[in-house]
C-alpha cells in the first residue's frame, strides 16, 4: 500500500458524501383486488385523521413580535417613532423629480433597535 493509497483512503473517510449508497425500495407485492380496496379505504381514513390533527394544532404566536409592536408605540420609543414617521411623510410627499432618492432606512433601524431594547427584558421574563 502506497502513500497515495493512504491519502485517498483518508479523503474517502473524511468525505462520506462522495459515495452515495442507498437501499433499493421494496417492491410492492401484488394482491387481490379486494385487499387493495380495503387498504385504500384505510389509507383514506388515516389521511383524514392526519388532516384533523393538523387543523387542531394551533400556531404559536411569537411573543417577541407582540412586545416589539407595543414598544414601538410606547413612550420609550416615541422620539424614534416620531423621526421615522416624519421621514416617511417627507419621502412620500417628495417628488420624483428631486432625484435625491431619500429613504428612511436609518430611521427605521433606530426605531427597530429601540423596540428590540425595550422588548428584550419583557421577552426574557415570558420565556423563563
PDB file of C-alpha atoms in Angstrom:
ATOM      1  CA  UNK A   1       0.000   0.000   0.000  1.00  0.00           C
ATOM      2  CA  UNK A   2       1.490   3.259  -1.108  1.00  0.00           C
ATOM      3  CA  UNK A   3       1.374   6.758   0.291  1.00  0.00           C
ATOM      4  CA  UNK A   4      -1.268   7.818  -2.218  1.00  0.00           C
ATOM      5  CA  UNK A   5      -3.497   4.907  -1.262  1.00  0.00           C
ATOM      6  CA  UNK A   6      -3.347   6.014   2.378  1.00  0.00           C
ATOM      7  CA  UNK A   7      -4.143   9.606   1.430  1.00  0.00           C
ATOM      8  CA  UNK A   8      -7.060   8.589  -0.790  1.00  0.00           C
ATOM      9  CA  UNK A   9      -8.404   6.340   1.998  1.00  0.00           C
ATOM     10  CA  UNK A  10      -8.236   9.267   4.437  1.00  0.00           C
ATOM     11  CA  UNK A  11     -10.000  11.550   1.974  1.00  0.00           C
ATOM     12  CA  UNK A  12     -12.746   8.981   1.414  1.00  0.00           C
ATOM     13  CA  UNK A  13     -13.177   8.557   5.158  1.00  0.00           C
ATOM     14  CA  UNK A  14     -13.385  12.324   5.702  1.00  0.00           C
ATOM     15  CA  UNK A  15     -15.880  12.907   2.906  1.00  0.00           C
ATOM     16  CA  UNK A  16     -18.638  10.340   3.223  1.00  0.00           C
ATOM     17  CA  UNK A  17     -20.877  12.114   0.720  1.00  0.00           C
ATOM     18  CA  UNK A  18     -18.652  11.222  -2.223  1.00  0.00           C
ATOM     19  CA  UNK A  19     -20.096   7.715  -2.473  1.00  0.00           C
ATOM     20  CA  UNK A  20     -23.853   7.585  -2.287  1.00  0.00           C
ATOM     21  CA  UNK A  21     -25.219   4.192  -1.439  1.00  0.00           C
ATOM     22  CA  UNK A  22     -28.925   3.700  -0.969  1.00  0.00           C
ATOM     23  CA  UNK A  23     -31.022   0.646  -0.438  1.00  0.00           C
ATOM     24  CA  UNK A  24     -33.500  -0.201  -3.112  1.00  0.00           C
ATOM     25  CA  UNK A  25     -37.119   0.480  -2.249  1.00  0.00           C
ATOM     26  CA  UNK A  26     -39.118  -2.664  -1.527  1.00  0.00           C
ATOM     27  CA  UNK A  27     -41.214  -3.740  -4.467  1.00  0.00           C
ATOM     28  CA  UNK A  28     -44.948  -3.698  -3.786  1.00  0.00           C
ATOM     29  CA  UNK A  29     -46.493  -7.140  -3.554  1.00  0.00           C
ATOM     30  CA  UNK A  30     -49.380  -7.811  -5.851  1.00  0.00           C
ATOM     31  CA  UNK A  31     -52.540  -8.998  -4.140  1.00  0.00           C
ATOM     32  CA  UNK A  32     -56.203  -9.444  -4.866  1.00  0.00           C
ATOM     33  CA  UNK A  33     -58.435  -6.501  -5.720  1.00  0.00           C
ATOM     34  CA  UNK A  34     -60.478  -6.785  -2.529  1.00  0.00           C
ATOM     35  CA  UNK A  35     -57.377  -6.327  -0.360  1.00  0.00           C
ATOM     36  CA  UNK A  36     -56.324  -3.307  -2.398  1.00  0.00           C
ATOM     37  CA  UNK A  37     -59.727  -1.695  -1.937  1.00  0.00           C
ATOM     38  CA  UNK A  38     -59.610  -2.329   1.823  1.00  0.00           C
ATOM     39  CA  UNK A  39     -56.137  -0.838   2.101  1.00  0.00           C
ATOM     40  CA  UNK A  40     -57.164   2.186   0.028  1.00  0.00           C
ATOM     41  CA  UNK A  41     -60.087   2.914   2.317  1.00  0.00           C
ATOM     42  CA  UNK A  42     -57.813   2.553   5.366  1.00  0.00           C
ATOM     43  CA  UNK A  43     -55.313   4.943   3.789  1.00  0.00           C
ATOM     44  CA  UNK A  44     -58.094   7.467   3.158  1.00  0.00           C
ATOM     45  CA  UNK A  45     -59.204   7.244   6.796  1.00  0.00           C
ATOM     46  CA  UNK A  46     -55.634   7.707   8.011  1.00  0.00           C
ATOM     47  CA  UNK A  47     -55.239  10.757   5.762  1.00  0.00           C
ATOM     48  CA  UNK A  48     -58.416  12.284   7.144  1.00  0.00           C
ATOM     49  CA  UNK A  49     -57.244  11.742  10.720  1.00  0.00           C
ATOM     50  CA  UNK A  50     -53.921  13.412   9.958  1.00  0.00           C
ATOM     51  CA  UNK A  51     -55.693  16.408   8.447  1.00  0.00           C
ATOM     52  CA  UNK A  52     -57.889  16.751  11.525  1.00  0.00           C
ATOM     53  CA  UNK A  53     -54.841  16.636  13.793  1.00  0.00           C
ATOM     54  CA  UNK A  54     -53.135  19.326  11.742  1.00  0.00           C
ATOM     55  CA  UNK A  55     -56.209  21.541  11.956  1.00  0.00           C
ATOM     56  CA  UNK A  56     -56.369  21.115  15.726  1.00  0.00           C
ATOM     57  CA  UNK A  57     -52.785  22.269  16.210  1.00  0.00           C
ATOM     58  CA  UNK A  58     -52.709  25.980  16.914  1.00  0.00           C
ATOM     59  CA  UNK A  59     -49.920  28.058  15.536  1.00  0.00           C
ATOM     60  CA  UNK A  60     -47.865  29.528  18.294  1.00  0.00           C
ATOM     61  CA  UNK A  61     -47.508  33.281  18.156  1.00  0.00           C
ATOM     62  CA  UNK A  62     -44.071  34.738  18.715  1.00  0.00           C
ATOM     63  CA  UNK A  63     -44.274  36.968  21.813  1.00  0.00           C
ATOM     64  CA  UNK A  64     -41.306  38.995  20.518  1.00  0.00           C
ATOM     65  CA  UNK A  65     -43.417  40.485  17.723  1.00  0.00           C
ATOM     66  CA  UNK A  66     -46.167  41.475  20.147  1.00  0.00           C
ATOM     67  CA  UNK A  67     -43.741  43.077  22.612  1.00  0.00           C
ATOM     68  CA  UNK A  68     -41.870  44.948  19.886  1.00  0.00           C
ATOM     69  CA  UNK A  69     -45.122  46.325  18.472  1.00  0.00           C
ATOM     70  CA  UNK A  70     -46.144  47.515  21.937  1.00  0.00           C
ATOM     71  CA  UNK A  71     -42.727  49.091  22.449  1.00  0.00           C
ATOM     72  CA  UNK A  72     -42.815  50.893  19.096  1.00  0.00           C
ATOM     73  CA  UNK A  73     -45.955  52.657  20.257  1.00  0.00           C
ATOM     74  CA  UNK A  74     -44.695  53.232  23.826  1.00  0.00           C
ATOM     75  CA  UNK A  75     -43.402  56.424  25.378  1.00  0.00           C
ATOM     76  CA  UNK A  76     -39.881  54.992  25.456  1.00  0.00           C
ATOM     77  CA  UNK A  77     -39.637  54.786  21.642  1.00  0.00           C
ATOM     78  CA  UNK A  78     -41.746  57.873  20.897  1.00  0.00           C
ATOM     79  CA  UNK A  79     -38.803  60.019  19.672  1.00  0.00           C
ATOM     80  CA  UNK A  80     -37.559  57.329  17.274  1.00  0.00           C
ATOM     81  CA  UNK A  81     -41.089  56.687  16.001  1.00  0.00           C
ATOM     82  CA  UNK A  82     -41.645  60.436  15.562  1.00  0.00           C
ATOM     83  CA  UNK A  83     -38.464  60.749  13.442  1.00  0.00           C
ATOM     84  CA  UNK A  84     -39.419  57.696  11.395  1.00  0.00           C
ATOM     85  CA  UNK A  85     -42.971  58.951  10.777  1.00  0.00           C
ATOM     86  CA  UNK A  86     -41.664  62.383   9.758  1.00  0.00           C
ATOM     87  CA  UNK A  87     -39.220  60.778   7.342  1.00  0.00           C
ATOM     88  CA  UNK A  88     -41.905  58.571   5.805  1.00  0.00           C
ATOM     89  CA  UNK A  89     -44.163  61.596   5.345  1.00  0.00           C
ATOM     90  CA  UNK A  90     -41.317  63.652   3.835  1.00  0.00           C
ATOM     91  CA  UNK A  91     -40.314  60.870   1.425  1.00  0.00           C
ATOM     92  CA  UNK A  92     -43.919  60.177   0.445  1.00  0.00           C
ATOM     93  CA  UNK A  93     -44.598  63.823  -0.290  1.00  0.00           C
ATOM     94  CA  UNK A  94     -41.296  64.387  -2.104  1.00  0.00           C
ATOM     95  CA  UNK A  95     -41.455  64.490  -5.853  1.00  0.00           C
ATOM     96  CA  UNK A  96     -39.535  62.024  -8.001  1.00  0.00           C
ATOM     97  CA  UNK A  97     -38.058  64.935  -9.962  1.00  0.00           C
ATOM     98  CA  UNK A  98     -35.874  65.794  -6.996  1.00  0.00           C
ATOM     99  CA  UNK A  99     -33.546  62.939  -7.923  1.00  0.00           C
ATOM    100  CA  UNK A 100     -32.069  62.587  -4.443  1.00  0.00           C
ATOM    101  CA  UNK A 101     -33.982  59.388  -3.646  1.00  0.00           C
ATOM    102  CA  UNK A 102     -34.043  59.733   0.126  1.00  0.00           C
ATOM    103  CA  UNK A 103     -35.093  56.710   2.139  1.00  0.00           C
ATOM    104  CA  UNK A 104     -35.863  56.104   5.803  1.00  0.00           C
ATOM    105  CA  UNK A 105     -33.632  53.118   6.416  1.00  0.00           C
ATOM    106  CA  UNK A 106     -31.613  54.806   9.155  1.00  0.00           C
ATOM    107  CA  UNK A 107     -34.726  55.989  10.989  1.00  0.00           C
ATOM    108  CA  UNK A 108     -36.299  52.554  10.649  1.00  0.00           C
ATOM    109  CA  UNK A 109     -33.263  50.861  12.181  1.00  0.00           C
ATOM    110  CA  UNK A 110     -33.247  53.344  15.077  1.00  0.00           C
ATOM    111  CA  UNK A 111     -36.897  52.530  15.747  1.00  0.00           C
ATOM    112  CA  UNK A 112     -36.304  48.788  15.430  1.00  0.00           C
ATOM    113  CA  UNK A 113     -33.323  48.979  17.801  1.00  0.00           C
ATOM    114  CA  UNK A 114     -35.354  50.918  20.357  1.00  0.00           C
ATOM    115  CA  UNK A 115     -38.222  48.423  20.133  1.00  0.00           C
ATOM    116  CA  UNK A 116     -35.842  45.472  20.492  1.00  0.00           C
ATOM    117  CA  UNK A 117     -34.116  47.005  23.508  1.00  0.00           C
ATOM    118  CA  UNK A 118     -37.468  47.723  25.125  1.00  0.00           C
ATOM    119  CA  UNK A 119     -38.922  44.275  24.394  1.00  0.00           C
ATOM    120  CA  UNK A 120     -35.913  42.187  25.472  1.00  0.00           C
ATOM    121  CA  UNK A 121     -36.490  42.235  29.257  1.00  0.00           C
ATOM    122  CA  UNK A 122     -40.205  41.519  28.806  1.00  0.00           C
ATOM    123  CA  UNK A 123     -39.410  38.648  26.445  1.00  0.00           C
ATOM    124  CA  UNK A 124     -36.946  37.044  28.847  1.00  0.00           C
ATOM    125  CA  UNK A 125     -39.494  37.188  31.656  1.00  0.00           C
ATOM    126  CA  UNK A 126     -42.016  35.341  29.474  1.00  0.00           C
ATOM    127  CA  UNK A 127     -39.533  32.746  28.183  1.00  0.00           C
ATOM    128  CA  UNK A 128     -38.097  31.811  31.585  1.00  0.00           C
TER     129      UNK A 128
END
